[in-house]
Amino acid sequence: MTFGSVLTQTFTTPKWNPKTGLPDLTGKIAIVTGASTGLGKETALNLSSKGAHVFCVGRSAEKTQAAVADIISKSGNTNVEFLQADLMDLASVESAADTFLARNLPLHILVNNAGIMESPWGLSKEGIETQFATNHFAHVVLTAKLLPVLEKSQPSRIVILSSMSHYANLSSQKGGIKYVTSWEQDKYDAFTRYGETKLANLHFARELQSRLDAKLGVDSKIYVNAVHPGIVRTELQRTMNPTAASVIQPILISAEKGALTQTYVAASEDIEKQNLKAKYFVPYCKVAEISADAQDKTQAVNTWEWTEKILKQQYKPDWTFGL
Ligand SMILES: NC(=O)c1ccc[n+]([C@@H]2O[C@H](COP(=O)([O-])OP(=O)(O)OC[C@H]3O[C@@H](n4cnc5c(N)ncnc54)[C@H](OP(=O)(O)O)[C@@H]3O)[C@@H](O)[C@H]2O)c1
């Protein structure tokens, strides 16, 4: 699948909609990161509208609680809660997971949605470059903490937001991610780095499914999939180069449309019926091919091992994913 064909798909009329396409989700528990706005908020609304109990992860209590109130009023479902986590602070991420785990609830759906794009140079609390910290490392740590409950709650899903940017033919991306061991401002290119983080999302999704299947058997009912949502009008463009942002304005789709594909992957019965694992979905609700770099098993293993290495080095010396 080419970059152009994914773009074209964004502008086809969606045939699927969550109202008729999803089963009753009463009794299902979901966590959605980045639910204060944009695609995360729409996904939380779609799931709660079908009866799921949804935990909305956000860094700002004020902004995310306002989103929760809006979701409750639109869905009529009062089982929507705020879970505080700043993805730029891994202790905060683990603490959010602990808060959830203390409730002794099952977990059927984890949507690793939060993200930033082309942000200016910066470092997280642990000293990890900002885009990699938010888009990849924080979600790896969150997923590791929640994996035991996802295993116990099978059938369960992990949905990872990637992007068509993973296979933009950037010169620095040929051959994949640059596995740095120290983060250097002078080598930082915000556009390229975003693409690298979205490639890391795909490597993580595929390698996680592969390791889960090796541990639990190929018949296990944890489904890990990745999504490109479309080119969507959200707050993601806030840090984008203003000229580039104005050029893409006319081609942006609404957050409501953009959230369709990830909602489908999170909760449609098709995923289990068709045993869809380690796939990449594009608008609307279609499986697509990924770049050669993303398909490369060696690169996926390298990304996994590098991730553990960075987390040991910059977070906790004994950190391990445990798979
Ligand atoms: N929009 C697109 O065209 C597009 C295309 C391809 C892929 N994607 C992917 O889709 C996902 C969602 O993007 P979006 O378009 O919905 O963007 P958005 O409107 O900017 O929403 C991003 C969400 O992530 C949260 N977030 C960012 N940094 C955080 C942090 N340190 N701690 C906690 N939460 C944090 C934001 O919280 P605040 O409200 O506090 O900032 C917000 O809730 C991203 O992973 C993005 O890469 C989007």
mmCIF file of C-alpha atoms and ligand atoms in Angstrom:
data_model
loop_
_atom_site.group_PDB
_atom_site.id
_atom_site.type_symbol
_atom_site.label_atom_id
_atom_site.label_comp_id
_atom_site.label_asym_id
_atom_site.label_seq_id
_atom_site.Cartn_x
_atom_site.Cartn_y
_atom_site.Cartn_z
ATOM 1 C CA MET A 1 0.000 0.000 0.000
ATOM 2 C CA THR A 2 1.380 3.381 -0.969
ATOM 3 C CA PHE A 3 1.380 6.629 0.994
ATOM 4 C CA GLY A 4 -1.013 8.058 -1.638
ATOM 5 C CA SER A 5 -3.529 5.235 -1.351
ATOM 6 C CA VAL A 6 -3.714 5.617 2.429
ATOM 7 C CA LEU A 7 -4.349 9.320 1.922
ATOM 8 C CA THR A 8 -7.075 8.550 -0.636
ATOM 9 C CA GLN A 9 -8.784 6.179 1.796
ATOM 10 C CA THR A 10 -9.021 8.984 4.323
ATOM 11 C CA PHE A 11 -11.410 10.766 1.993
ATOM 12 C CA THR A 12 -13.708 7.889 1.147
ATOM 13 C CA THR A 13 -17.061 7.863 2.916
ATOM 14 C CA PRO A 14 -16.962 5.567 5.930
ATOM 15 C CA LYS A 15 -19.378 2.657 5.659
ATOM 16 C CA TRP A 16 -18.891 1.563 9.271
ATOM 17 C CA ASN A 17 -20.254 3.408 12.251
ATOM 18 C CA PRO A 18 -19.981 2.569 15.935
ATOM 19 C CA LYS A 19 -23.692 2.870 16.693
ATOM 20 C CA THR A 20 -24.619 -0.048 14.449
ATOM 21 C CA GLY A 21 -21.202 -1.669 14.086
ATOM 22 C CA LEU A 22 -20.336 -2.308 17.723
ATOM 23 C CA PRO A 23 -21.900 -4.827 20.074
ATOM 24 C CA ASP A 24 -23.265 -3.828 23.474
ATOM 25 C CA LEU A 25 -20.128 -3.139 25.543
ATOM 26 C CA THR A 26 -21.800 -3.220 28.958
ATOM 27 C CA GLY A 27 -19.386 -4.917 31.373
ATOM 28 C CA LYS A 28 -16.319 -4.097 29.273
ATOM 29 C CA ILE A 29 -13.635 -1.909 30.821
ATOM 30 C CA ALA A 30 -11.450 0.357 28.685
ATOM 31 C CA ILE A 31 -8.526 2.712 29.240
ATOM 32 C CA VAL A 32 -7.895 5.401 26.621
ATOM 33 C CA THR A 33 -4.801 7.609 26.849
ATOM 34 C CA GLY A 34 -4.977 11.174 25.587
ATOM 35 C CA ALA A 35 -8.727 11.311 26.151
ATOM 36 C CA SER A 36 -8.790 15.029 27.002
ATOM 37 C CA THR A 37 -9.315 15.959 23.347
ATOM 38 C CA GLY A 38 -9.063 14.809 19.726
ATOM 39 C CA LEU A 39 -9.130 11.157 18.748
ATOM 40 C CA GLY A 40 -8.839 9.866 22.308
ATOM 41 C CA LYS A 41 -11.886 11.791 23.468
ATOM 42 C CA GLU A 42 -13.947 10.618 20.456
ATOM 43 C CA THR A 43 -12.858 7.019 21.025
ATOM 44 C CA ALA A 44 -13.821 7.223 24.714
ATOM 45 C CA LEU A 45 -17.199 8.654 23.663
ATOM 46 C CA ASN A 46 -17.777 5.861 21.119
ATOM 47 C CA LEU A 47 -16.955 3.132 23.655
ATOM 48 C CA SER A 48 -18.955 4.683 26.491
ATOM 49 C CA SER A 49 -21.946 5.225 24.168
ATOM 50 C CA LYS A 50 -22.131 1.445 23.790
ATOM 51 C CA GLY A 51 -21.994 0.894 27.554
ATOM 52 C CA ALA A 52 -18.278 0.389 28.283
ATOM 53 C CA HIS A 53 -16.795 1.673 31.543
ATOM 54 C CA VAL A 54 -14.076 4.006 30.291
ATOM 55 C CA PHE A 55 -11.049 5.438 32.096
ATOM 56 C CA CYS A 56 -9.861 8.618 30.387
ATOM 57 C CA VAL A 57 -6.150 9.187 30.871
ATOM 58 C CA GLY A 58 -4.987 12.802 30.803
ATOM 59 C CA ARG A 59 -2.300 15.016 32.286
ATOM 60 C CA SER A 60 -4.545 18.001 33.001
ATOM 61 C CA ALA A 61 -7.275 17.330 35.560
ATOM 62 C CA GLU A 62 -9.199 20.414 34.469
ATOM 63 C CA LYS A 63 -9.137 19.626 30.745
ATOM 64 C CA THR A 64 -9.701 15.870 31.059
ATOM 65 C CA GLN A 65 -12.478 16.217 33.647
ATOM 66 C CA ALA A 66 -14.244 18.635 31.286
ATOM 67 C CA ALA A 67 -13.900 15.994 28.539
ATOM 68 C CA VAL A 68 -15.262 13.325 30.901
ATOM 69 C CA ALA A 69 -18.267 15.535 31.736
ATOM 70 C CA ASP A 70 -18.926 16.065 28.025
ATOM 71 C CA ILE A 71 -18.622 12.327 27.277
ATOM 72 C CA ILE A 72 -21.040 11.494 30.119
ATOM 73 C CA SER A 73 -23.549 14.046 28.893
ATOM 74 C CA LYS A 74 -23.349 12.840 25.254
ATOM 75 C CA SER A 75 -23.274 9.085 25.970
ATOM 76 C CA GLY A 76 -25.626 9.033 28.944
ATOM 77 C CA ASN A 77 -23.167 6.607 30.552
ATOM 78 C CA THR A 78 -21.939 7.723 33.982
ATOM 79 C CA ASN A 79 -19.204 5.058 34.071
ATOM 80 C CA VAL A 80 -16.576 7.386 32.635
ATOM 81 C CA GLU A 81 -13.674 8.352 34.881
ATOM 82 C CA PHE A 82 -10.564 10.508 34.823
ATOM 83 C CA LEU A 83 -7.189 8.818 35.413
ATOM 84 C CA GLN A 84 -4.315 11.259 35.894
ATOM 85 C CA ALA A 85 -0.984 10.567 34.157
ATOM 86 C CA ASP A 86 1.674 12.758 32.608
ATOM 87 C CA LEU A 87 3.364 10.658 29.947
ATOM 88 C CA MET A 88 6.487 12.798 30.314
ATOM 89 C CA ASP A 89 6.918 11.367 33.811
ATOM 90 C CA LEU A 90 7.133 7.571 34.004
ATOM 91 C CA ALA A 91 6.481 7.440 37.755
ATOM 92 C CA SER A 92 3.191 9.230 37.041
ATOM 93 C CA VAL A 93 2.386 6.652 34.338
ATOM 94 C CA GLU A 94 3.046 3.753 36.743
ATOM 95 C CA SER A 95 1.059 5.488 39.459
ATOM 96 C CA ALA A 96 -1.972 5.806 37.119
ATOM 97 C CA ALA A 97 -1.707 2.086 36.355
ATOM 98 C CA ASP A 98 -1.495 1.330 40.101
ATOM 99 C CA THR A 99 -4.589 3.486 40.746
ATOM 100 C CA PHE A 100 -6.475 1.471 38.134
ATOM 101 C CA LEU A 101 -5.147 -1.891 39.384
ATOM 102 C CA ALA A 102 -6.183 -1.023 42.971
ATOM 103 C CA ARG A 103 -9.801 -1.078 41.760
ATOM 104 C CA ASN A 104 -9.496 -4.834 41.026
ATOM 105 C CA LEU A 105 -11.387 -4.478 37.774
ATOM 106 C CA PRO A 106 -10.777 -6.456 34.601
ATOM 107 C CA LEU A 107 -9.342 -4.610 31.593
ATOM 108 C CA HIS A 108 -10.602 -5.517 28.136
ATOM 109 C CA ILE A 109 -9.438 -2.585 25.996
ATOM 110 C CA LEU A 110 -6.288 -0.473 26.225
ATOM 111 C CA VAL A 111 -6.034 2.297 23.631
ATOM 112 C CA ASN A 112 -2.521 3.765 23.544
ATOM 113 C CA ASN A 113 -3.624 6.921 21.795
ATOM 114 C CA ALA A 114 -1.927 9.977 23.346
ATOM 115 C CA GLY A 115 0.742 11.572 21.249
ATOM 116 C CA ILE A 116 2.570 14.690 20.191
ATOM 117 C CA MET A 117 3.934 15.628 16.791
ATOM 118 C CA GLU A 118 6.948 17.640 15.695
ATOM 119 C CA SER A 119 7.296 19.269 19.095
ATOM 120 C CA PRO A 120 10.285 21.520 19.770
ATOM 121 C CA TRP A 121 13.328 19.885 21.358
ATOM 122 C CA GLY A 122 12.805 18.859 24.944
ATOM 123 C CA LEU A 123 13.400 16.071 27.435
ATOM 124 C CA SER A 124 11.007 14.165 29.689
ATOM 125 C CA LYS A 125 11.494 13.893 33.449
ATOM 126 C CA GLU A 126 13.735 10.870 32.816
ATOM 127 C CA GLY A 127 15.726 12.750 30.162
ATOM 128 C CA ILE A 128 14.177 10.954 27.174
ATOM 129 C CA GLU A 129 13.482 13.084 24.084
ATOM 130 C CA THR A 130 9.926 14.429 24.296
ATOM 131 C CA GLN A 131 8.311 12.808 21.221
ATOM 132 C CA PHE A 132 9.864 9.406 21.922
ATOM 133 C CA ALA A 133 8.992 9.720 25.631
ATOM 134 C CA THR A 134 5.307 10.473 24.983
ATOM 135 C CA ASN A 135 4.570 8.477 21.854
ATOM 136 C CA HIS A 136 6.527 5.313 22.663
ATOM 137 C CA PHE A 137 8.274 4.898 26.026
ATOM 138 C CA ALA A 138 5.395 5.973 28.294
ATOM 139 C CA HIS A 139 3.008 3.630 26.489
ATOM 140 C CA VAL A 140 5.461 0.744 26.742
ATOM 141 C CA VAL A 141 5.685 1.289 30.520
ATOM 142 C CA LEU A 142 1.892 1.608 30.836
ATOM 143 C CA THR A 143 1.288 -1.542 28.777
ATOM 144 C CA ALA A 144 3.838 -3.535 30.801
ATOM 145 C CA LYS A 145 2.062 -2.598 34.049
ATOM 146 C CA LEU A 146 -1.381 -3.454 32.687
ATOM 147 C CA LEU A 147 -0.439 -6.617 30.806
ATOM 148 C CA PRO A 148 -1.174 -9.067 33.668
ATOM 149 C CA VAL A 149 -4.757 -7.774 33.958
ATOM 150 C CA LEU A 150 -5.174 -7.752 30.157
ATOM 151 C CA GLU A 151 -4.022 -11.388 30.144
ATOM 152 C CA LYS A 152 -6.491 -12.304 32.898
ATOM 153 C CA SER A 153 -9.340 -10.439 31.178
ATOM 154 C CA GLN A 154 -9.097 -12.206 27.789
ATOM 155 C CA PRO A 155 -10.551 -11.611 25.287
ATOM 156 C CA SER A 156 -8.756 -8.268 25.428
ATOM 157 C CA ARG A 157 -7.308 -5.733 23.016
ATOM 158 C CA ILE A 158 -4.362 -3.380 22.848
ATOM 159 C CA VAL A 159 -4.747 -0.657 20.214
ATOM 160 C CA ILE A 160 -1.625 1.344 19.369
ATOM 161 C CA LEU A 161 -1.891 4.630 17.481
ATOM 162 C CA SER A 162 0.791 4.755 14.817
ATOM 163 C CA SER A 163 0.631 6.879 11.670
ATOM 164 C CA MET A 164 1.201 6.824 7.922
ATOM 165 C CA SER A 165 4.228 8.946 8.877
ATOM 166 C CA HIS A 166 5.931 5.668 9.836
ATOM 167 C CA TYR A 167 6.649 4.999 6.194
ATOM 168 C CA ALA A 168 7.187 8.444 4.816
ATOM 169 C CA ASN A 169 10.319 7.897 2.802
ATOM 170 C CA LEU A 170 12.515 10.065 4.988
ATOM 171 C CA SER A 171 16.182 9.602 4.270
ATOM 172 C CA SER A 172 16.982 9.145 7.938
ATOM 173 C CA GLN A 173 14.280 6.487 8.213
ATOM 174 C CA LYS A 174 15.751 4.264 5.534
ATOM 175 C CA GLY A 175 17.132 1.423 7.588
ATOM 176 C CA GLY A 176 14.822 2.317 10.458
ATOM 177 C CA ILE A 177 15.154 3.999 13.815
ATOM 178 C CA LYS A 178 18.420 5.531 14.953
ATOM 179 C CA TYR A 179 18.969 3.714 18.237
ATOM 180 C CA VAL A 180 20.617 6.538 20.138
ATOM 181 C CA THR A 181 21.900 5.978 23.642
ATOM 182 C CA SER A 182 22.061 9.663 24.423
ATOM 183 C CA TRP A 183 19.646 12.304 23.201
ATOM 184 C CA GLU A 184 21.324 15.142 21.339
ATOM 185 C CA GLN A 185 19.628 18.425 20.556
ATOM 186 C CA ASP A 186 21.929 19.267 17.644
ATOM 187 C CA LYS A 187 20.873 16.087 15.798
ATOM 188 C CA TYR A 188 17.162 16.666 16.434
ATOM 189 C CA ASP A 189 14.853 16.939 13.448
ATOM 190 C CA ALA A 190 11.280 17.173 14.750
ATOM 191 C CA PHE A 191 9.610 15.823 11.570
ATOM 192 C CA THR A 192 11.906 12.834 11.228
ATOM 193 C CA ARG A 193 11.652 12.049 14.920
ATOM 194 C CA TYR A 194 7.849 11.904 14.763
ATOM 195 C CA GLY A 195 8.132 9.310 11.974
ATOM 196 C CA GLU A 196 10.642 7.306 14.023
ATOM 197 C CA THR A 197 8.293 7.221 17.025
ATOM 198 C CA LYS A 198 5.429 6.023 14.823
ATOM 199 C CA LEU A 199 7.682 3.298 13.381
ATOM 200 C CA ALA A 200 8.542 2.326 16.975
ATOM 201 C CA ASN A 201 4.785 2.050 17.680
ATOM 202 C CA LEU A 202 4.475 -0.512 14.876
ATOM 203 C CA HIS A 203 7.553 -2.460 15.952
ATOM 204 C CA PHE A 204 6.178 -2.538 19.499
ATOM 205 C CA ALA A 205 2.725 -3.729 18.374
ATOM 206 C CA ARG A 206 4.119 -6.549 16.255
ATOM 207 C CA GLU A 207 6.790 -7.680 18.680
ATOM 208 C CA LEU A 208 4.372 -7.554 21.626
ATOM 209 C CA GLN A 209 1.887 -9.779 19.771
ATOM 210 C CA SER A 210 4.668 -12.154 18.781
ATOM 211 C CA ARG A 211 5.951 -12.438 22.374
ATOM 212 C CA LEU A 212 2.433 -12.830 23.780
ATOM 213 C CA ASP A 213 1.652 -15.604 21.309
ATOM 214 C CA ALA A 214 4.944 -17.329 22.217
ATOM 215 C CA LYS A 215 4.043 -17.126 25.907
ATOM 216 C CA LEU A 216 0.291 -17.811 25.785
ATOM 217 C CA GLY A 217 -0.040 -19.761 22.545
ATOM 218 C CA VAL A 218 -1.284 -18.573 19.172
ATOM 219 C CA ASP A 219 -4.874 -19.203 20.283
ATOM 220 C CA SER A 220 -4.572 -16.598 23.037
ATOM 221 C CA LYS A 221 -7.217 -13.941 22.947
ATOM 222 C CA ILE A 222 -5.123 -10.813 23.362
ATOM 223 C CA TYR A 223 -5.279 -8.849 20.127
ATOM 224 C CA VAL A 224 -2.583 -6.225 19.567
ATOM 225 C CA ASN A 225 -3.144 -3.998 16.540
ATOM 226 C CA ALA A 226 -1.965 -0.623 15.248
ATOM 227 C CA VAL A 227 -3.875 2.171 13.539
ATOM 228 C CA HIS A 228 -3.364 5.127 11.237
ATOM 229 C CA PRO A 229 -6.510 7.187 11.877
ATOM 230 C CA GLY A 230 -6.404 9.444 8.806
ATOM 231 C CA ILE A 231 -5.230 13.049 8.543
ATOM 232 C CA VAL A 232 -7.397 14.505 11.246
ATOM 233 C CA ARG A 233 -8.229 18.016 12.484
ATOM 234 C CA THR A 234 -7.147 17.856 16.139
ATOM 235 C CA GLU A 235 -4.786 19.664 18.470
ATOM 236 C CA LEU A 236 -1.932 17.501 17.125
ATOM 237 C CA GLN A 237 -1.063 20.225 14.616
ATOM 238 C CA ARG A 238 -0.387 22.724 17.457
ATOM 239 C CA THR A 239 3.381 22.216 17.253
ATOM 240 C CA MET A 240 3.570 21.749 13.510
ATOM 241 C CA ASN A 241 5.424 24.128 11.226
ATOM 242 C CA PRO A 242 2.737 26.842 10.554
ATOM 243 C CA THR A 243 3.220 26.747 6.766
ATOM 244 C CA ALA A 244 2.873 22.964 6.632
ATOM 245 C CA ALA A 245 -0.104 23.178 9.013
ATOM 246 C CA SER A 246 -1.889 25.665 6.747
ATOM 247 C CA VAL A 247 -1.181 23.525 3.639
ATOM 248 C CA ILE A 248 -2.842 20.441 5.162
ATOM 249 C CA GLN A 249 -5.865 22.322 6.600
ATOM 250 C CA PRO A 250 -8.166 21.665 3.599
ATOM 251 C CA ILE A 251 -7.508 17.917 3.628
ATOM 252 C CA LEU A 252 -8.175 17.290 7.320
ATOM 253 C CA ILE A 253 -11.107 15.094 8.352
ATOM 254 C CA SER A 254 -13.089 15.511 11.587
ATOM 255 C CA ALA A 255 -12.042 13.829 14.838
ATOM 256 C CA GLU A 256 -15.349 11.957 14.748
ATOM 257 C CA LYS A 257 -14.397 10.322 11.430
ATOM 258 C CA GLY A 258 -10.778 9.946 12.459
ATOM 259 C CA ALA A 259 -11.725 7.959 15.571
ATOM 260 C CA LEU A 260 -13.742 5.390 13.594
ATOM 261 C CA THR A 261 -10.862 3.079 12.725
ATOM 262 C CA GLN A 262 -9.393 2.896 16.235
ATOM 263 C CA THR A 263 -12.886 2.422 17.712
ATOM 264 C CA TYR A 264 -13.444 -0.462 15.289
ATOM 265 C CA VAL A 265 -10.127 -2.078 16.238
ATOM 266 C CA ALA A 266 -10.860 -1.547 19.949
ATOM 267 C CA ALA A 267 -14.299 -3.108 20.017
ATOM 268 C CA SER A 268 -15.663 -4.570 16.769
ATOM 269 C CA GLU A 269 -16.482 -8.283 16.906
ATOM 270 C CA ASP A 270 -14.656 -8.662 13.554
ATOM 271 C CA ILE A 271 -11.285 -8.567 15.302
ATOM 272 C CA GLU A 272 -11.930 -11.778 17.214
ATOM 273 C CA LYS A 273 -14.065 -13.454 14.558
ATOM 274 C CA GLN A 274 -11.333 -12.946 11.948
ATOM 275 C CA ASN A 275 -8.459 -13.428 14.451
ATOM 276 C CA LEU A 276 -6.910 -10.088 13.436
ATOM 277 C CA LYS A 277 -3.612 -9.758 15.309
ATOM 278 C CA ALA A 278 -0.536 -7.582 14.704
ATOM 279 C CA LYS A 279 -2.309 -5.815 11.852
ATOM 280 C CA TYR A 280 -2.179 -2.182 10.753
ATOM 281 C CA PHE A 281 -5.535 -0.541 10.098
ATOM 282 C CA VAL A 282 -6.173 2.566 8.003
ATOM 283 C CA PRO A 283 -9.353 4.553 7.267
ATOM 284 C CA TYR A 284 -11.847 3.250 7.358
ATOM 285 C CA CYS A 285 -11.459 0.024 9.319
ATOM 286 C CA LYS A 286 -9.270 -1.664 6.696
ATOM 287 C CA VAL A 287 -6.100 -3.713 7.081
ATOM 288 C CA ALA A 288 -3.180 -2.226 5.131
ATOM 289 C CA GLU A 289 0.441 -3.014 4.444
ATOM 290 C CA ILE A 290 3.225 -1.392 6.412
ATOM 291 C CA SER A 291 6.639 -0.184 5.315
ATOM 292 C CA ALA A 292 9.533 -2.576 4.797
ATOM 293 C CA ASP A 293 11.191 -1.138 7.920
ATOM 294 C CA ALA A 294 8.052 -1.768 9.968
ATOM 295 C CA GLN A 295 7.760 -5.357 8.676
ATOM 296 C CA ASP A 296 11.380 -6.161 9.485
ATOM 297 C CA LYS A 297 11.466 -8.619 12.409
ATOM 298 C CA THR A 298 15.110 -7.844 13.185
ATOM 299 C CA GLN A 299 14.313 -4.150 13.474
ATOM 300 C CA ALA A 300 11.313 -4.904 15.709
ATOM 301 C CA VAL A 301 13.498 -6.976 18.044
ATOM 302 C CA ASN A 302 16.139 -4.234 17.993
ATOM 303 C CA THR A 303 13.502 -1.630 18.901
ATOM 304 C CA TRP A 304 12.248 -3.835 21.760
ATOM 305 C CA GLU A 305 15.760 -4.378 23.142
ATOM 306 C CA TRP A 306 16.733 -0.709 22.735
ATOM 307 C CA THR A 307 13.537 0.334 24.543
ATOM 308 C CA GLU A 308 14.382 -1.904 27.503
ATOM 309 C CA LYS A 309 17.967 -0.622 27.471
ATOM 310 C CA ILE A 310 16.891 3.048 27.542
ATOM 311 C CA LEU A 311 14.365 2.367 30.306
ATOM 312 C CA LYS A 312 17.016 0.588 32.405
ATOM 313 C CA GLN A 313 19.481 3.402 31.741
ATOM 314 C CA GLN A 314 17.139 6.352 32.277
ATOM 315 C CA TYR A 315 14.296 5.088 34.464
ATOM 316 C CA LYS A 316 14.954 2.023 36.621
ATOM 317 C CA PRO A 317 18.076 -0.184 36.355
ATOM 318 C CA ASP A 318 15.930 -3.311 36.837
ATOM 319 C CA TRP A 319 13.152 -2.297 34.414
ATOM 320 C CA THR A 320 12.035 -5.107 32.137
ATOM 321 C CA PHE A 321 8.927 -5.683 30.081
ATOM 322 C CA GLY A 322 8.802 -9.232 31.384
ATOM 323 C CA LEU A 323 8.228 -10.935 28.034
HETATM 324 N N1 LIG B 1 -4.447 13.861 13.950
HETATM 325 C C1 LIG B 1 -3.866 13.178 12.969
HETATM 326 O O1 LIG B 1 -3.912 13.568 11.794
HETATM 327 C C2 LIG B 1 -3.124 11.906 13.264
HETATM 328 C C3 LIG B 1 -2.588 11.179 12.163
HETATM 329 C C4 LIG B 1 -1.887 10.015 12.436
HETATM 330 C C5 LIG B 1 -1.736 9.579 13.741
HETATM 331 N N2 LIG B 1 -2.258 10.308 14.772
HETATM 332 C C6 LIG B 1 -2.036 9.819 16.142
HETATM 333 O O2 LIG B 1 -3.253 9.846 16.858
HETATM 334 C C7 LIG B 1 -2.983 10.013 18.251
HETATM 335 C C8 LIG B 1 -3.925 11.049 18.838
HETATM 336 O O3 LIG B 1 -3.658 12.278 18.240
HETATM 337 P P1 LIG B 1 -4.709 13.464 18.104
HETATM 338 O O4 LIG B 1 -4.706 13.824 16.669
HETATM 339 O O5 LIG B 1 -5.971 13.158 18.780
HETATM 340 O O6 LIG B 1 -3.916 14.609 18.896
HETATM 341 P P2 LIG B 1 -4.370 15.691 19.989
HETATM 342 O O7 LIG B 1 -5.701 16.260 19.656
HETATM 343 O O8 LIG B 1 -3.219 16.619 20.119
HETATM 344 O O9 LIG B 1 -4.520 14.811 21.307
HETATM 345 C C9 LIG B 1 -3.370 14.252 21.888
HETATM 346 C C10 LIG B 1 -3.699 13.754 23.254
HETATM 347 O O10 LIG B 1 -2.488 13.287 23.865
HETATM 348 C C11 LIG B 1 -2.374 13.913 25.123
HETATM 349 N N3 LIG B 1 -1.000 14.081 25.580
HETATM 350 C C12 LIG B 1 0.029 14.676 24.946
HETATM 351 N N4 LIG B 1 1.122 14.710 25.740
HETATM 352 C C13 LIG B 1 0.752 14.125 26.910
HETATM 353 C C14 LIG B 1 1.419 13.876 28.134
HETATM 354 N N5 LIG B 1 2.689 14.247 28.349
HETATM 355 N N6 LIG B 1 0.749 13.248 29.118
HETATM 356 C C15 LIG B 1 -0.552 12.884 28.950
HETATM 357 N N7 LIG B 1 -1.238 13.108 27.827
HETATM 358 C C16 LIG B 1 -0.592 13.724 26.812
HETATM 359 C C17 LIG B 1 -3.029 15.270 24.940
HETATM 360 O O11 LIG B 1 -3.288 15.839 26.213
HETATM 361 P P3 LIG B 1 -3.436 17.447 26.417
HETATM 362 O O12 LIG B 1 -4.856 17.731 26.043
HETATM 363 O O13 LIG B 1 -3.141 17.637 27.857
HETATM 364 O O14 LIG B 1 -2.445 18.086 25.510
HETATM 365 C C18 LIG B 1 -4.248 14.852 24.162
HETATM 366 O O15 LIG B 1 -5.220 14.295 25.014
HETATM 367 C C19 LIG B 1 -1.496 10.368 18.365
HETATM 368 O O16 LIG B 1 -0.782 9.230 18.797
HETATM 369 C C20 LIG B 1 -1.115 10.724 16.940
HETATM 370 O O17 LIG B 1 0.234 10.462 16.664
HETATM 371 C C21 LIG B 1 -2.967 11.454 14.564
#
